[in-house]
PDB file of C-alpha atoms in Angstrom:
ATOM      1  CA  UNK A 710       0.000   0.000   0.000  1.00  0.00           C
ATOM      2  CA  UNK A 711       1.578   3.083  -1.217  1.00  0.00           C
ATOM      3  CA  UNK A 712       1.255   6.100   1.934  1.00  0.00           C
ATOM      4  CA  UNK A 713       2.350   9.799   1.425  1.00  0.00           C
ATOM      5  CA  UNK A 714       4.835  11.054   2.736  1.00  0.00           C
ATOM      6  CA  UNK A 715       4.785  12.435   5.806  1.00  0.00           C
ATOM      7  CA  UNK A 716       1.128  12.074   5.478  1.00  0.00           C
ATOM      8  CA  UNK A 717      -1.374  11.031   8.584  1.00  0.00           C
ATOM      9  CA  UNK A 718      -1.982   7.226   7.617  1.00  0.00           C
ATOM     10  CA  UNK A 719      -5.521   5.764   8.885  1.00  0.00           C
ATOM     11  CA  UNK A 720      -5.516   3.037  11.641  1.00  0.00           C
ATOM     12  CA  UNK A 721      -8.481   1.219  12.550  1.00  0.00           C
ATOM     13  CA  UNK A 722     -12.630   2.156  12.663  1.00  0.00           C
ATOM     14  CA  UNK A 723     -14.435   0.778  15.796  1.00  0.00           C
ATOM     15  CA  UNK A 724     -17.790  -0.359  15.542  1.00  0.00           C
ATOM     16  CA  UNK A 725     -19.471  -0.334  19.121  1.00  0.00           C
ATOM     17  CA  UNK A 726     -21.070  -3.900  19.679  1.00  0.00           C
ATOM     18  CA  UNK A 727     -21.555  -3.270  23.615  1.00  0.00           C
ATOM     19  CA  UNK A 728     -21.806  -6.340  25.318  1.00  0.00           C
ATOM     20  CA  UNK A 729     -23.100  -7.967  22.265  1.00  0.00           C
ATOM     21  CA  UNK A 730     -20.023  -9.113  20.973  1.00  0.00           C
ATOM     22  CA  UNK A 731     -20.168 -13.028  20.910  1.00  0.00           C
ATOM     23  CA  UNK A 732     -23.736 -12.713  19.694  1.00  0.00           C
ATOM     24  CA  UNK A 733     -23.188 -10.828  16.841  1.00  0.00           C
ATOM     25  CA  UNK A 734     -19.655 -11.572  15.419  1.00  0.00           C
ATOM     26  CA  UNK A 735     -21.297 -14.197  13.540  1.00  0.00           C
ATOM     27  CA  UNK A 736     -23.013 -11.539  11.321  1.00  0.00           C
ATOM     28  CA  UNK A 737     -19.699 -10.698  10.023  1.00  0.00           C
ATOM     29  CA  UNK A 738     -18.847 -14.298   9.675  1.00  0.00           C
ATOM     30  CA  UNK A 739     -21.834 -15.032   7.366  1.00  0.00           C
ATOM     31  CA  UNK A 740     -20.277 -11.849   5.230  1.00  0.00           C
ATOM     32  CA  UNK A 741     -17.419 -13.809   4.505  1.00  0.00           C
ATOM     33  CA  UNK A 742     -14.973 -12.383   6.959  1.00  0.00           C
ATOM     34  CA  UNK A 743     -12.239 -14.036   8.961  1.00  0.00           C
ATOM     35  CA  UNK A 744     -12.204 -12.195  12.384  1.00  0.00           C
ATOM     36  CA  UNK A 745      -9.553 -13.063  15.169  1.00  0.00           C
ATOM     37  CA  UNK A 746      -9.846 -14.527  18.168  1.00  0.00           C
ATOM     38  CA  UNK A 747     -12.088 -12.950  21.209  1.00  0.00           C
ATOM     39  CA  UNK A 748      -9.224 -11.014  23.614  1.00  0.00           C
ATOM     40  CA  UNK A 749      -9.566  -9.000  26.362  1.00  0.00           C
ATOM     41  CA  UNK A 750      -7.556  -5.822  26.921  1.00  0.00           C
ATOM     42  CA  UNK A 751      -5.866  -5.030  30.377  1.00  0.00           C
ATOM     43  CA  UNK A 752      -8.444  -2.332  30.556  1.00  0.00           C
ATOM     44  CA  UNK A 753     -11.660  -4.509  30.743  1.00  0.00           C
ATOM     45  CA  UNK A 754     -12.807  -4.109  27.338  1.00  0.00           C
ATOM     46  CA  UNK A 755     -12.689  -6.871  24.702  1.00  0.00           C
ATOM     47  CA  UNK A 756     -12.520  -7.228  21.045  1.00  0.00           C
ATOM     48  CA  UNK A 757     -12.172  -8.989  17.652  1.00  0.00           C
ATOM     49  CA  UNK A 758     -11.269  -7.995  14.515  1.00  0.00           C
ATOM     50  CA  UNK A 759     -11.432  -8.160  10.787  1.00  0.00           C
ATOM     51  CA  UNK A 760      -7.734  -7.297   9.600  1.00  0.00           C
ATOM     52  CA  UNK A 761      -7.177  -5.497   6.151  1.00  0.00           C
ATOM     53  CA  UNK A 762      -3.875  -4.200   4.380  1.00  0.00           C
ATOM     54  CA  UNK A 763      -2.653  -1.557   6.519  1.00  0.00           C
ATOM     55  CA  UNK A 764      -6.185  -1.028   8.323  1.00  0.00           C
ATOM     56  CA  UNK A 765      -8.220  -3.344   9.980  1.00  0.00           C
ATOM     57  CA  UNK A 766     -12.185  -3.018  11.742  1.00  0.00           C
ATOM     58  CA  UNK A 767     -12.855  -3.614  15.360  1.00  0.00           C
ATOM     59  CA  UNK A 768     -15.608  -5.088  16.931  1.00  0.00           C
ATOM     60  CA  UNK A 769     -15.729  -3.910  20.540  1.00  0.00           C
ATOM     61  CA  UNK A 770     -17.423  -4.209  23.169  1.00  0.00           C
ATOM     62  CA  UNK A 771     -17.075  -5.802  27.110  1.00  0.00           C
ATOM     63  CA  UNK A 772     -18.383  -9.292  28.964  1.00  0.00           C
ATOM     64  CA  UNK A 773     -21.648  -9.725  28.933  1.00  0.00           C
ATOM     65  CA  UNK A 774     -23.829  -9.417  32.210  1.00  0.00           C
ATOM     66  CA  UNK A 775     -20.795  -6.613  33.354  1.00  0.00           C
ATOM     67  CA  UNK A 776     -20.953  -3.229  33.218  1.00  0.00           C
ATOM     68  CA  UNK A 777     -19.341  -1.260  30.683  1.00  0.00           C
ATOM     69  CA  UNK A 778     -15.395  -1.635  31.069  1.00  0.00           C
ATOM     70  CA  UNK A 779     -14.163   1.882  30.341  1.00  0.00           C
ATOM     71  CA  UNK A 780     -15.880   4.876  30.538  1.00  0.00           C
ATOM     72  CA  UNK A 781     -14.639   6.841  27.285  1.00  0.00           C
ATOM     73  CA  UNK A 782     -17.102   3.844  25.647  1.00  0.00           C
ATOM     74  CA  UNK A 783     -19.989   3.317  28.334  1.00  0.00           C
ATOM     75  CA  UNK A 784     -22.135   5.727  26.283  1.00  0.00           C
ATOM     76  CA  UNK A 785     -21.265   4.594  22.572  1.00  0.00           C
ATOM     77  CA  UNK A 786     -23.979   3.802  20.280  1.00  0.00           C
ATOM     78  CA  UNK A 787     -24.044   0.501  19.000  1.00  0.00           C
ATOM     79  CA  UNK A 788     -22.589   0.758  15.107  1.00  0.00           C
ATOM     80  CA  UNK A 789     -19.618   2.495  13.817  1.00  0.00           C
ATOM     81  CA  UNK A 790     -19.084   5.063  15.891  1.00  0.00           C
ATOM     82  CA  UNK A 791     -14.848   5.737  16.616  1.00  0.00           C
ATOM     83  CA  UNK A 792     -11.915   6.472  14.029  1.00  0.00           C
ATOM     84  CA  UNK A 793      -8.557   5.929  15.175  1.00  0.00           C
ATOM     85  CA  UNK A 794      -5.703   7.696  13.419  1.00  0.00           C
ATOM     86  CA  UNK A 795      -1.817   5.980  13.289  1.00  0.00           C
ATOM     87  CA  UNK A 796       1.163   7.247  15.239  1.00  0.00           C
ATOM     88  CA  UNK A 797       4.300   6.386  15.510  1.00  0.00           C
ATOM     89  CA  UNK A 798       5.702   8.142  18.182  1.00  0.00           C
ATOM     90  CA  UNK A 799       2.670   8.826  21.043  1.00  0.00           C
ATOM     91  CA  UNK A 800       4.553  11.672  22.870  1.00  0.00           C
ATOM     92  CA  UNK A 801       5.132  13.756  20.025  1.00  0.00           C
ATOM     93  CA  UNK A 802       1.194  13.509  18.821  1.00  0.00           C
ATOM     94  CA  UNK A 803       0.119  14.191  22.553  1.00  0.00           C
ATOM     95  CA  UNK A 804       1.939  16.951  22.051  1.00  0.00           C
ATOM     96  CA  UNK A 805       0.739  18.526  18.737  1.00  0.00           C
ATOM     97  CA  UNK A 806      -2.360  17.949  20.068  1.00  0.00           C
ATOM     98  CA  UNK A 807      -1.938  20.263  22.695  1.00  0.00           C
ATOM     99  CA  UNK A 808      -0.327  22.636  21.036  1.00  0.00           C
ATOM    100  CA  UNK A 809      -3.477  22.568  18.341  1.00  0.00           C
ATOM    101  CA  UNK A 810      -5.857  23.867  21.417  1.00  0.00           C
ATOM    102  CA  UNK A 811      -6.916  19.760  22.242  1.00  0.00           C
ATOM    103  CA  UNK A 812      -7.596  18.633  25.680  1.00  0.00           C
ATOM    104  CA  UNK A 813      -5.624  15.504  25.887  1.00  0.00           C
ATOM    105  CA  UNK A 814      -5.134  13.335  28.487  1.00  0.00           C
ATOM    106  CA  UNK A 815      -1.592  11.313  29.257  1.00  0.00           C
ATOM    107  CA  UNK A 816      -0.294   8.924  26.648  1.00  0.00           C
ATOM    108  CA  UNK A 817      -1.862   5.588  27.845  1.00  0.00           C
ATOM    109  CA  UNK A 818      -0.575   2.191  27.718  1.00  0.00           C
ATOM    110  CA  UNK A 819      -3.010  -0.876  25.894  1.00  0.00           C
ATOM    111  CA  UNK A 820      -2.422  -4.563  25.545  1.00  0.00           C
ATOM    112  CA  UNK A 821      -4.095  -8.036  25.680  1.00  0.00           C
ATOM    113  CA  UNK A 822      -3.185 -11.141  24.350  1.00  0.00           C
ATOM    114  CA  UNK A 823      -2.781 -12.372  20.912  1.00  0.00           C
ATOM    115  CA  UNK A 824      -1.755 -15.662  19.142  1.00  0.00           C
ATOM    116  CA  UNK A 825       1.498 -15.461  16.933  1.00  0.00           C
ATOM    117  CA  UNK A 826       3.093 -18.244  15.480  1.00  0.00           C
ATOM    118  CA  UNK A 827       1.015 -20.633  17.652  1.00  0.00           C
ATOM    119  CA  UNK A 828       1.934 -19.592  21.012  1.00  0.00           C
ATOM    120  CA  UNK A 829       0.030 -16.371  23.391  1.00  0.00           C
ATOM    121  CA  UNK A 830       1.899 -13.469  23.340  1.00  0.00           C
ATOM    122  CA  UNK A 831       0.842  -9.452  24.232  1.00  0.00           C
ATOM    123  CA  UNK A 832      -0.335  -7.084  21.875  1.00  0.00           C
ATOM    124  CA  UNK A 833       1.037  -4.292  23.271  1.00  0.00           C
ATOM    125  CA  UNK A 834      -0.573   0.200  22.009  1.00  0.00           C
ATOM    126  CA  UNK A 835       0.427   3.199  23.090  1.00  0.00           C
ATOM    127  CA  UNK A 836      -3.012   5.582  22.814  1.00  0.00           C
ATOM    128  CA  UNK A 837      -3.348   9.016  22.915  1.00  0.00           C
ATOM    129  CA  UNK A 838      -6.921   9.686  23.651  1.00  0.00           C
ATOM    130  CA  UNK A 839      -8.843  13.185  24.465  1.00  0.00           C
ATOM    131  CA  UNK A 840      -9.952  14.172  27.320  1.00  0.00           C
ATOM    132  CA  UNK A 841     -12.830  16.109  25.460  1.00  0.00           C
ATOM    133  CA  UNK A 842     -13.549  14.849  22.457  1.00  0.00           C
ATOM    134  CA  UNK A 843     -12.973  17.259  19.202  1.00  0.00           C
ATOM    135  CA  UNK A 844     -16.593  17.175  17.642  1.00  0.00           C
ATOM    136  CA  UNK A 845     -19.327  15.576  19.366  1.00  0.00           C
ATOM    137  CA  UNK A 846     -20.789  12.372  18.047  1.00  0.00           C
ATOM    138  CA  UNK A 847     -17.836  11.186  16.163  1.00  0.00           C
ATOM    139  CA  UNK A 848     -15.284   9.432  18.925  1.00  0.00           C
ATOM    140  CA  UNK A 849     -11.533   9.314  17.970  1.00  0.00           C
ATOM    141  CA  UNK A 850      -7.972   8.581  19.390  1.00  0.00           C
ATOM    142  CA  UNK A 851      -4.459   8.026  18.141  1.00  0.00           C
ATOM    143  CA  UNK A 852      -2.603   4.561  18.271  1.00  0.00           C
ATOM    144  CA  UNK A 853       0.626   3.579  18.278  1.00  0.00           C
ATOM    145  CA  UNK A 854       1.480  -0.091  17.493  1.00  0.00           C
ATOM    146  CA  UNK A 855       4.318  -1.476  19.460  1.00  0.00           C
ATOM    147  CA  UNK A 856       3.643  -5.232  18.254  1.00  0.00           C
ATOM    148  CA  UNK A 857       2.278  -4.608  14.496  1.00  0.00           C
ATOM    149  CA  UNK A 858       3.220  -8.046  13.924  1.00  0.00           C
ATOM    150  CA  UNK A 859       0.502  -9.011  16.608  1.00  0.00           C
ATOM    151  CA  UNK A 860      -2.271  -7.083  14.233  1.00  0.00           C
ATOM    152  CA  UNK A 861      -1.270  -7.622  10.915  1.00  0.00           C
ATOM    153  CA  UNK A 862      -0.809 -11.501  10.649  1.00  0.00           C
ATOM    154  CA  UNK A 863      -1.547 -13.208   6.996  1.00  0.00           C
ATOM    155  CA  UNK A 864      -3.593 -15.497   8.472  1.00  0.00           C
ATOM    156  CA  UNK A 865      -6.041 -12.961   9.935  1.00  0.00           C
ATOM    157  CA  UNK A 866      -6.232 -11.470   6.503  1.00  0.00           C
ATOM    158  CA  UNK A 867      -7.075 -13.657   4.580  1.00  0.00           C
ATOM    159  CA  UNK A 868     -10.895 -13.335   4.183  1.00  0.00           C
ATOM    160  CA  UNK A 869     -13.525 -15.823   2.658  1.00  0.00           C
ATOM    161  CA  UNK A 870     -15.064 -13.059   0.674  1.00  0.00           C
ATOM    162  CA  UNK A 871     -11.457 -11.439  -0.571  1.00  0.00           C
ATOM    163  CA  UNK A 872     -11.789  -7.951   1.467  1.00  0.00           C
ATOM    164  CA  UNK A 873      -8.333  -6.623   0.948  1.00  0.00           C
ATOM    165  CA  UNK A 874      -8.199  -3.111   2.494  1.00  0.00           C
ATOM    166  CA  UNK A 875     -10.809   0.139   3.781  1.00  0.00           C
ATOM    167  CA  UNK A 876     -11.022   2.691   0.863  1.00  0.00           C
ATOM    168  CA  UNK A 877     -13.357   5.017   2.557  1.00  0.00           C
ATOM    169  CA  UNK A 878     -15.151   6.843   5.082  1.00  0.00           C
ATOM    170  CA  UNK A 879     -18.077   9.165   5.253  1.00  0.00           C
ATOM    171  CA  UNK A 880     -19.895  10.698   7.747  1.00  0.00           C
ATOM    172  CA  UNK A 881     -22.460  13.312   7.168  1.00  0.00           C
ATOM    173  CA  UNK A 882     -22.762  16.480   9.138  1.00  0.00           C
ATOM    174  CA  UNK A 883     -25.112  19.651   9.091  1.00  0.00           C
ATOM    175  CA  UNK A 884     -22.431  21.844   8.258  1.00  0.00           C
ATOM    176  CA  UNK A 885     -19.415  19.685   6.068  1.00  0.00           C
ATOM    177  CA  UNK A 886     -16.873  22.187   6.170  1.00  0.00           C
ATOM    178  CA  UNK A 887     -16.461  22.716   9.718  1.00  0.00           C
ATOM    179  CA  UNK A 888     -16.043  19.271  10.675  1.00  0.00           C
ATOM    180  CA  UNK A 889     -14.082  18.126   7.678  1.00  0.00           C
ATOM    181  CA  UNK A 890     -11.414  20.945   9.105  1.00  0.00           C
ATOM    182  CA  UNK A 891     -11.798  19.772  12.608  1.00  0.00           C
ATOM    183  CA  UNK A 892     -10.946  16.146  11.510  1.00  0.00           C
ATOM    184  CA  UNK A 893      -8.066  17.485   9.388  1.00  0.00           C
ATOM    185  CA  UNK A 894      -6.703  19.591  12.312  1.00  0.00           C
ATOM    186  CA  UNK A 895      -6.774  16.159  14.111  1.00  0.00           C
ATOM    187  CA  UNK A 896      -5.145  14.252  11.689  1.00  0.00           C
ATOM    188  CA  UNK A 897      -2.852  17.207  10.780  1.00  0.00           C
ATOM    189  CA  UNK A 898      -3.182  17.510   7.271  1.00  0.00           C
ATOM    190  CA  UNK A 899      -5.452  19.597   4.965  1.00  0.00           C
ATOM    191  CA  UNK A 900      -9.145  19.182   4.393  1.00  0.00           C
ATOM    192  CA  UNK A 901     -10.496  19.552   0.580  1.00  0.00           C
ATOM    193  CA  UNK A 902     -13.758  20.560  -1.139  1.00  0.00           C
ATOM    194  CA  UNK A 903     -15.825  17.552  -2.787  1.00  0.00           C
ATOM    195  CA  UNK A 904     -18.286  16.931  -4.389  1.00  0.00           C
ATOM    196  CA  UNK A 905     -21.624  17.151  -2.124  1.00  0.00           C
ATOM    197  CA  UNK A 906     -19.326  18.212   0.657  1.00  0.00           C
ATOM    198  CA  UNK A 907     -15.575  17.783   2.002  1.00  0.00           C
ATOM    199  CA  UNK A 908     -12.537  15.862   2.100  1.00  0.00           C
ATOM    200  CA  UNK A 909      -9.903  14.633   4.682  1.00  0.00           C
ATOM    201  CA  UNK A 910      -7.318  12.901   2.640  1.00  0.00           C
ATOM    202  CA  UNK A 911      -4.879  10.493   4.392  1.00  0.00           C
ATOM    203  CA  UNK A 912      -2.070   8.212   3.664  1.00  0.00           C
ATOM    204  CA  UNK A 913      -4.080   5.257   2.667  1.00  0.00           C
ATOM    205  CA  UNK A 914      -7.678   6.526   2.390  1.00  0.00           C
ATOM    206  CA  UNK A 915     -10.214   9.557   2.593  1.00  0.00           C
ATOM    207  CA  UNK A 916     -13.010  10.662   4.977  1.00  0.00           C
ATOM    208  CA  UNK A 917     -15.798  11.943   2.912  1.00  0.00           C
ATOM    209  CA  UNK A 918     -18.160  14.193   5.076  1.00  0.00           C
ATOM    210  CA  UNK A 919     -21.480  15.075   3.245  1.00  0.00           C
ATOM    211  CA  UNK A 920     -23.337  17.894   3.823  1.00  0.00           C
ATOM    212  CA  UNK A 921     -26.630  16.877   5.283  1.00  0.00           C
ATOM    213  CA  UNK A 922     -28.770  19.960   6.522  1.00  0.00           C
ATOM    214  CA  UNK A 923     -31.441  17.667   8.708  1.00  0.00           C
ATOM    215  CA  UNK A 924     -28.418  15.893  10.720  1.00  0.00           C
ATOM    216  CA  UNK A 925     -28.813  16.594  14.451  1.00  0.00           C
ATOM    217  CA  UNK A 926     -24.643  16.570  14.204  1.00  0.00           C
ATOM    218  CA  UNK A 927     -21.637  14.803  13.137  1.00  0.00           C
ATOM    219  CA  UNK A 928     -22.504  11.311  12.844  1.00  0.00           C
ATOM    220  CA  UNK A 929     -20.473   8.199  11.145  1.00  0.00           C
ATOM    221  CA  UNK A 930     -22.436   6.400   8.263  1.00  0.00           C
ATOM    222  CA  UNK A 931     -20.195   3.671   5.849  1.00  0.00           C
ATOM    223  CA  UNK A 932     -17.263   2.213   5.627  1.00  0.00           C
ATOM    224  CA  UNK A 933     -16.594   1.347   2.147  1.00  0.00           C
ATOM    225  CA  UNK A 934     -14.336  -1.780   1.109  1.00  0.00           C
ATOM    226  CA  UNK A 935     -12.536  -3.072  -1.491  1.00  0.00           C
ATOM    227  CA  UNK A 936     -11.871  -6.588  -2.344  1.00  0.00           C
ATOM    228  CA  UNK A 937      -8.999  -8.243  -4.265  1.00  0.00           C
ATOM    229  CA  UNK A 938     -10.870  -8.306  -7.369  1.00  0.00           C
ATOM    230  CA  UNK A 939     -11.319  -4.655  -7.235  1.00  0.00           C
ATOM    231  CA  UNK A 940     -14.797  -4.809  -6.218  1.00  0.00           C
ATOM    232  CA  UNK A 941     -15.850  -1.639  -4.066  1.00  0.00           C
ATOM    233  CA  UNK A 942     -18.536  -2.482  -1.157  1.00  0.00           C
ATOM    234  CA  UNK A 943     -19.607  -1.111   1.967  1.00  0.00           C
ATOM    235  CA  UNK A 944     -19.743  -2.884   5.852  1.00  0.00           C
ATOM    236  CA  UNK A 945     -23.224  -4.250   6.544  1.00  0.00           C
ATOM    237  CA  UNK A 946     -23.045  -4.031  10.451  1.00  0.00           C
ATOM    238  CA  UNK A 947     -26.089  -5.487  10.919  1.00  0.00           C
ATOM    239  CA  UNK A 948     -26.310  -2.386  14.110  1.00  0.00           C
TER     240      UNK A 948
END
């Protein structure tokens, strides 16, 4: 996958399943996807995933019957609901952050286990997450992967129905322009006109925001796929 330089690259879209997650990973399953193991993260929360070229889409959520394991997601909708940008050096984001008028809190430390090469090891993430998020409505962080060979195994890629990598993501948004800026400030880069509303190009894909005068606010819609074959589809979450 081909990333510009210097260029904010795109890490991972969560889609909220609550404490659902066992009873609705096989909806993604019956779509033809390969997702990994259930694991649960030193924080409470637990996840599985469906691992694309560069990217990958998490299913998360926390035990069922137990209250919600961290409190940045105890009031997420169920559906797609987070982006998560990539960085490679935590400190140095927290800081940009900051110095960009964001309320950030300490860079935080993430792991839980993970099967490589047949035996448990820990996936290990440094996060930089905000203390008040940037828009309302649309939930975001920064991750740093300090075990990318944890994430991006080929196994876990390879996918039944041949999904290869994310190509896209649009929200929708009463006024376009405003929060296609405010995500660009995140991501530090530039946002663009488009047709029917705005752009906010990254390293390996682009977050459409359309202008939609009768949203309440911000909101995540699609996430749009494409398979080896060059077929272009978007995520049914069944949410």
């Amino acid at each position: 996958m081909l990333h510009a330089v210097g260029r904010t690259e795109f890490d991972h879209a969560v889609v909220m399943v609550r404490d659902r997650l066992d009873a609705l990973a096989p909806h993604f399953e019956r779509q033809g996807f390969h997702l990994s193991d259930k694991a649960v993260h030193n924080l409470g929360s637990c996840n599985r995933l469906i691992v694309l070229e560069g990217t990958y889409v998490e299913l998360l959520g926390w035990p069922p019957g137990a209250p919600p394991a961290r409190k940045e997601i105890a009031d997420s909708p169920f559906g797609l609901e987070a982006l998560v940008f990539r960085t490679h050096d935590a400190e140095a984001t927290r800081e940009r952050l900051l110095a960009a008028g964001f309320a950030v809190n300490p860079v935080q430390e993430l792991s839980r286990p993970a099967m490589l090469d047949g035996q448990e090891v820990q996936a290990r993430f440094h996060t930089v997450r905000f203390a008040e998020q940037p828009l309302p409505g649309i939930r975001m962080y920064f991750c740093r992967h300090l075990t990318p060979e944890c994430v991006w195994s080929p196994e876990l890629m390879a996918h039944p129905n041949g999904a290869r990598s994310l190509l896209r993501i649009d929200a929708r948004a009463p006024d376009a322009r405003a929060v296609a800026e405010r995500l660009a400030l995140v991501a530090g880069v530039g946002a663009e006109a488009a047709s029917g509303g705005w752009d906010v190009p990254l390293a390996n894909l682009r977050i459409h925001v359309s202008q939609d005068a009768a949203a309440a606010g911000p909101t995540l819609s699609t996430l749009t796929l494409e398979n080896k074959d060059g077929a272009h589809y978007t995520l049914d979450t069944g949410l």
